[in-house]
XYZ file of N, CA and C in Angstrom:
453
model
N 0.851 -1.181 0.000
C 0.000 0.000 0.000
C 0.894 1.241 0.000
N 0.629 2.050 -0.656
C 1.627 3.310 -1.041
C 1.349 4.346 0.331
N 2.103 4.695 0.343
C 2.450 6.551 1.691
C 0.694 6.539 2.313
N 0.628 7.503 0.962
C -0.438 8.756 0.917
C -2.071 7.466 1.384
N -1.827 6.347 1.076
C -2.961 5.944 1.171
C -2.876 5.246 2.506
N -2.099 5.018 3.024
C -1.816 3.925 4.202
C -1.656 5.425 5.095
N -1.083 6.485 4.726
C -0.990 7.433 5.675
C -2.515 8.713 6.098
N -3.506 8.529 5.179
C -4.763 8.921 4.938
C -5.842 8.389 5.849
N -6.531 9.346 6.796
C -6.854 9.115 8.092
C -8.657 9.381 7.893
N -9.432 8.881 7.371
C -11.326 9.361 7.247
C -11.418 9.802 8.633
N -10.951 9.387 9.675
C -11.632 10.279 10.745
C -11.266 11.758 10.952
N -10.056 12.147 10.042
C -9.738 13.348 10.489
C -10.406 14.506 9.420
N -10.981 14.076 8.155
C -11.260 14.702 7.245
C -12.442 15.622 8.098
N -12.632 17.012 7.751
C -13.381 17.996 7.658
C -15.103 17.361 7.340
N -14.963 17.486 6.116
C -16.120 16.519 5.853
C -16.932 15.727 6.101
N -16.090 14.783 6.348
C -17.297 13.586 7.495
C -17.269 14.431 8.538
N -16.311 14.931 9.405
C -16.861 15.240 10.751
C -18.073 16.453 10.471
N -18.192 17.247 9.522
C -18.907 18.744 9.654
C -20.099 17.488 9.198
N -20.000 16.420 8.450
C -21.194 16.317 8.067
C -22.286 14.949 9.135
N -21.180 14.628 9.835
C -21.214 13.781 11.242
C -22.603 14.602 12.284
N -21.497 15.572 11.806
C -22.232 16.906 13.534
C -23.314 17.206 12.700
N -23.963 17.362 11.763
C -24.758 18.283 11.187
C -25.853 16.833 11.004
N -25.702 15.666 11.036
C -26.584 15.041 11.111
C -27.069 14.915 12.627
N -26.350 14.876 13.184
C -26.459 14.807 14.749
C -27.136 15.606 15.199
N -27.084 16.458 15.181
C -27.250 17.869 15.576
C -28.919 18.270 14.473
N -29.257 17.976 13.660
C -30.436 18.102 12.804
C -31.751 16.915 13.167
N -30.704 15.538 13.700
C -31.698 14.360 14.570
C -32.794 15.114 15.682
N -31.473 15.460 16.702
C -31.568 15.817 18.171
C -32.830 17.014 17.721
N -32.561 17.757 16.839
C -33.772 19.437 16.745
C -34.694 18.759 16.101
N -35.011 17.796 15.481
C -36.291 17.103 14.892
C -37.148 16.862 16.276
N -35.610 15.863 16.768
C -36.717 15.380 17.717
C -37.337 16.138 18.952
N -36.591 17.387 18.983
C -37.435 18.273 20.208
C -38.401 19.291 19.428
N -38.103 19.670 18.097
C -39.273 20.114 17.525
C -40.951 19.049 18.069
N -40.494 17.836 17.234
C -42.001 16.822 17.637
C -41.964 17.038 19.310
N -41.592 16.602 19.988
C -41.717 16.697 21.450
C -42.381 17.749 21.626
N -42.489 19.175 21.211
C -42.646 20.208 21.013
C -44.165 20.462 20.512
N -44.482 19.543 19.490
C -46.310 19.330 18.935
C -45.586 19.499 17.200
N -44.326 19.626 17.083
C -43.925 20.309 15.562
C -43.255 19.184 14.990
N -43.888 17.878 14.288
C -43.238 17.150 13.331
C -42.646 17.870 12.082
N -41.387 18.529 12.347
C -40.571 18.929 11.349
C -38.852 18.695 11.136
N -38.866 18.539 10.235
C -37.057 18.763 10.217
C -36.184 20.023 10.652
N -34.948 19.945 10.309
C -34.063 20.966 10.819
C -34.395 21.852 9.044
N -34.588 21.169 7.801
C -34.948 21.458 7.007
C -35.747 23.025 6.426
N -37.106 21.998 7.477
C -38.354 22.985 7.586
C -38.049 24.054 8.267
N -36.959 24.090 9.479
C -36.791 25.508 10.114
C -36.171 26.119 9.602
N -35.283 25.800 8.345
C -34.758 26.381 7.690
C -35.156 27.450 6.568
N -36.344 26.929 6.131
C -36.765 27.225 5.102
C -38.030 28.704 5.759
N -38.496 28.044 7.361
C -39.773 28.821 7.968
C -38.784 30.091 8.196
N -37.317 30.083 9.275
C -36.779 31.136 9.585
C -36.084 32.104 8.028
N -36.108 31.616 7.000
C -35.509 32.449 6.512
C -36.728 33.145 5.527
N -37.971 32.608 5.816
C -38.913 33.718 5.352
C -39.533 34.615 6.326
N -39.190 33.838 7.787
C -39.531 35.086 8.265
C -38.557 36.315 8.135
N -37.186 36.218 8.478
C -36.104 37.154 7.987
C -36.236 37.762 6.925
N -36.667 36.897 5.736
C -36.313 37.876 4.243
C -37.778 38.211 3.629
N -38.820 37.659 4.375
C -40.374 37.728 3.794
C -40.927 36.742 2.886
N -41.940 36.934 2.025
C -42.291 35.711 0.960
C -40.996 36.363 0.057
N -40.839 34.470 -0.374
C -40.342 34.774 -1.533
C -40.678 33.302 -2.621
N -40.147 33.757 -3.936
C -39.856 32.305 -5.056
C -39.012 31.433 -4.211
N -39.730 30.154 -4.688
C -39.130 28.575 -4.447
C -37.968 28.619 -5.065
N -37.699 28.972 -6.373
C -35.787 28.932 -6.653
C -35.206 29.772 -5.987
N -35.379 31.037 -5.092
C -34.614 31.829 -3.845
C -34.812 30.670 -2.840
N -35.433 30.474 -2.559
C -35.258 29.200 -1.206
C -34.420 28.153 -1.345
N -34.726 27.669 -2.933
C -33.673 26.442 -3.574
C -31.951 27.031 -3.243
N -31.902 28.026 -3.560
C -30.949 29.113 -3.573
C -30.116 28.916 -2.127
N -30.954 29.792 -1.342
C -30.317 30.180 -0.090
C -30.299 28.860 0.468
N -30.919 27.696 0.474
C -30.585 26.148 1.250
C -29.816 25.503 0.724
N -29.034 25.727 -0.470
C -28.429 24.907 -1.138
C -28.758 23.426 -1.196
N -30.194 23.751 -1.894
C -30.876 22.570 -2.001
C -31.343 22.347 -3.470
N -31.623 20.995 -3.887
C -31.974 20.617 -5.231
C -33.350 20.903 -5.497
N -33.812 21.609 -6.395
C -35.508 21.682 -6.709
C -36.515 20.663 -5.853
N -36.060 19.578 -6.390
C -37.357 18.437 -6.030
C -37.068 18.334 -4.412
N -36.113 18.202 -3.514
C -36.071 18.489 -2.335
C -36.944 19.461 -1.503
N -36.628 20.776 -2.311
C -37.190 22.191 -1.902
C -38.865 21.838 -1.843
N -39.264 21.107 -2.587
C -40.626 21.492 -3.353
C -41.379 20.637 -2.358
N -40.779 19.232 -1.920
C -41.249 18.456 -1.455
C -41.307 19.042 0.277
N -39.762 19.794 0.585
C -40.417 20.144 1.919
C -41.185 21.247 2.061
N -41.727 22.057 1.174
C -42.705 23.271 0.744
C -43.910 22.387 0.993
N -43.861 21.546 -0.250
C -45.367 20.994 -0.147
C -45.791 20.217 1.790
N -44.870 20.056 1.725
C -45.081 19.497 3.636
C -45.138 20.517 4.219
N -44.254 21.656 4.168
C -45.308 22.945 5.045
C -46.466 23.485 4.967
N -46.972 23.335 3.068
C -47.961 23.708 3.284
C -49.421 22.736 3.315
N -48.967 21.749 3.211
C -49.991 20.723 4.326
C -50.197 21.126 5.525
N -49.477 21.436 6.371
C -49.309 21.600 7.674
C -49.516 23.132 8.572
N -50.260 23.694 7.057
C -50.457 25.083 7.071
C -49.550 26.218 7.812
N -48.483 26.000 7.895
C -47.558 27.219 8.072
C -46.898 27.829 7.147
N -46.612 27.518 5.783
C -46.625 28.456 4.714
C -47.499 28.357 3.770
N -47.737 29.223 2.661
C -48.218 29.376 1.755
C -48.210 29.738 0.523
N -48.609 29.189 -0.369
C -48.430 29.863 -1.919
C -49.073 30.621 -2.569
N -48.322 31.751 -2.824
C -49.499 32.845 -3.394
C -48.786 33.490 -4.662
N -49.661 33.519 -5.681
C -49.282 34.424 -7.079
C -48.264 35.449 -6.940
N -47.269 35.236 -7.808
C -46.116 36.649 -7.607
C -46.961 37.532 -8.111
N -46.824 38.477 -7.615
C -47.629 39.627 -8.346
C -46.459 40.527 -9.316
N -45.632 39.956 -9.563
C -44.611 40.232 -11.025
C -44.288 39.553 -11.372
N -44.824 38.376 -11.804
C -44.787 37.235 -12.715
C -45.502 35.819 -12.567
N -46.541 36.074 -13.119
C -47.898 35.141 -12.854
C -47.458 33.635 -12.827
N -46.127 33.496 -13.606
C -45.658 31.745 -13.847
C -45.121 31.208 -12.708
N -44.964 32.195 -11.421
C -44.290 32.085 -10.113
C -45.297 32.063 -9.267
N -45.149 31.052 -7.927
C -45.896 31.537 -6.696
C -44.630 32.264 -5.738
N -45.174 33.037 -4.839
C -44.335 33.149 -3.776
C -44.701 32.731 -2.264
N -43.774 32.161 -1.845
C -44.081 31.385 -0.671
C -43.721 32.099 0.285
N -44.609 32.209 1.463
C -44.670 32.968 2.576
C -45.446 32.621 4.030
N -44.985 32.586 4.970
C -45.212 32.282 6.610
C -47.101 32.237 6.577
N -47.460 31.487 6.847
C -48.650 31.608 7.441
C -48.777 32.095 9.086
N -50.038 32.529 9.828
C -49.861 32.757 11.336
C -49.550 31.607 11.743
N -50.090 30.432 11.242
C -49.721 29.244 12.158
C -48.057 28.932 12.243
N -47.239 29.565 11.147
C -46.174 29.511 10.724
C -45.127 30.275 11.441
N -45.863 31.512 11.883
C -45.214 32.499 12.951
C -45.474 32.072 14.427
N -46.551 31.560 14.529
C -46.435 31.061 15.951
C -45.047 29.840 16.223
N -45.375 28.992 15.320
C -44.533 28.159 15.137
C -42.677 28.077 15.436
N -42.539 29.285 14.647
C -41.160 29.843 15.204
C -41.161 30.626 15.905
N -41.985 30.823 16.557
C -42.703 31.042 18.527
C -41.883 30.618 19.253
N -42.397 28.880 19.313
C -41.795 27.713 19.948
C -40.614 27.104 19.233
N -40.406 26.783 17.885
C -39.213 26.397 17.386
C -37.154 27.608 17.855
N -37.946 28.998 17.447
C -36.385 29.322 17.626
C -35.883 29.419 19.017
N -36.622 29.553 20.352
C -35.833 29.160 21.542
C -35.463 27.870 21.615
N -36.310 26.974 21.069
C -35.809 25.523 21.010
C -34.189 24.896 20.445
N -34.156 25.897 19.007
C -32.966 25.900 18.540
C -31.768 26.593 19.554
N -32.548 27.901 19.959
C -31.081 28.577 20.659
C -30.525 27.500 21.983
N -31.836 27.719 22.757
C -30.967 26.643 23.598
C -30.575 25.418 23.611
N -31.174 24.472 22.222
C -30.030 23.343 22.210
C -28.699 24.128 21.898
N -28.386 24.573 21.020
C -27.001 25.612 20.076
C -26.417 25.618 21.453
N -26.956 26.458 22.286
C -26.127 27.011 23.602
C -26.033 25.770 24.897
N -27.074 24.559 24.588
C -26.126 23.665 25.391
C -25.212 22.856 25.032
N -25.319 22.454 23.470
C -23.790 22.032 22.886
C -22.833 22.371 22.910
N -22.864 23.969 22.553
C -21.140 25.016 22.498
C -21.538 25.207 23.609
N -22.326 24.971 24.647
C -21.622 25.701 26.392
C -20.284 25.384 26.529
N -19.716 24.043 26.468
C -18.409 24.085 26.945
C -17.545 24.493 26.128
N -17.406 25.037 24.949
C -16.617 25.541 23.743
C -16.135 27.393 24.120
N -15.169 27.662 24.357
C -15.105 28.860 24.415
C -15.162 29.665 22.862
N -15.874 30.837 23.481
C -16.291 31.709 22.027
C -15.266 31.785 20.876
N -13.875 32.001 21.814
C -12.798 32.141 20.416
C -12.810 31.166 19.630
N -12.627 29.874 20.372
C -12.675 28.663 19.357
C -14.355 28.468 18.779
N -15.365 28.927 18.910
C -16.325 28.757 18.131
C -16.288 29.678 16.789
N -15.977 30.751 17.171
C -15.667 32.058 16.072
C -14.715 31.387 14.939
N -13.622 31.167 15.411
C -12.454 30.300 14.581
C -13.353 29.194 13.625
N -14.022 28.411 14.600
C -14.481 27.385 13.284
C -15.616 27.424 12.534
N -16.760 28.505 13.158
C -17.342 29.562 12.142
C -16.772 30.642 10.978
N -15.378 30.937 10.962
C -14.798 31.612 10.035
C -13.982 30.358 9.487
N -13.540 29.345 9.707
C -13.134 28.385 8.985
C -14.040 27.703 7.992
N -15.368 27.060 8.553
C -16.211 26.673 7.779
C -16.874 27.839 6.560
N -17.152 29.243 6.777
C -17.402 30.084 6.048
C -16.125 29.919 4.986
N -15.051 30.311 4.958
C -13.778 30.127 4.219
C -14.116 29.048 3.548
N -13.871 27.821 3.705
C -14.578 26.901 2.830
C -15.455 26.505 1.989
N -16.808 27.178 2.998
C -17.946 27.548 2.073
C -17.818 28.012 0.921
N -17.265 29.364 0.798
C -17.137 30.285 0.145
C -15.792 29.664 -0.958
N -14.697 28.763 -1.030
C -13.890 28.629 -1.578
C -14.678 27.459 -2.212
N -15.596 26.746 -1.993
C -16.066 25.518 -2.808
C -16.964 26.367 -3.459
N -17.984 27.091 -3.496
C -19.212 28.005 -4.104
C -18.180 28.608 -5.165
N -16.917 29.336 -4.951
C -16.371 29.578 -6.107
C -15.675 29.075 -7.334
N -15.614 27.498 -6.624
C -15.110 26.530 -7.515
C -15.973 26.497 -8.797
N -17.193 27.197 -8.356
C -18.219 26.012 -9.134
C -18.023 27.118 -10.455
């Protein structure tokens, strides 16, 4: 077996671990969402908090900002709006578009969902001091941003 391959370590790669924690960490908020009365993913809060932040918008801006594939997007849309916390309504500048936007049940919702998020967030990094969280929030951004420009 040559160097590079016998010397090549999967547990240390970036990758699996960011994508280790991010499953972990997306389980655990499912499951206190439901505990909660809210059968949703880490997905769905994704998609609920960033319309409340940015307002209604088009399903390819959501596809967009989640870095998610169409049929993904659409499918967890169509599950919110079963579940009546968002909704689809006619762009009113371009009839071939809906724009999707928070229902009340949708705002209550991240009522109870975003303390749920903060304080899991803040009992995981409790023992992490801020510098080293900052560090691997500007590390992972750096990355981000150096693979998005690959493309």
């Amino acid at each position: 077996m040559s160097e590079p391959i016998k010397d090549f370590q999967l547990e240390q790669a970036i990758g699996l671990n960011v994508n280790r924690t991010a499953f972990l960490m997306a389980e655990e908020i499912a499951g206190r969402f439901s505990r909660s009365g809210y059968q949703l993913a880490a997905q769905d809060f994704g998609i609920l908090f960033r319309l409340l932040k940015q307002g209604a918008m088009r399903q390819v801006e959501i596809t967009t900002l989640m870095m998610r594939d169409k049929s993904t997007i659409t499918r967890r849309i169509d599950g919110l709006v079963k579940k009546q916390l968002v909704e689809r309504n006619p762009d009113p500048d371009d009839r071939r578009y809906f724009r999707i936007g928070l229902t009340a049940t949708g705002h209550q919702a991240l009522e109870v969902m975003i303390p749920l998020v903060r304080d899991f967030q803040q009992e995981v990094l409790s023992d992490i001091p801020d510098e080293e969280k900052a560090i691997t929030i500007r590390t992972l951004k750096y990355i981000s941003d150096k693979l998005v420009n690959l493309k």
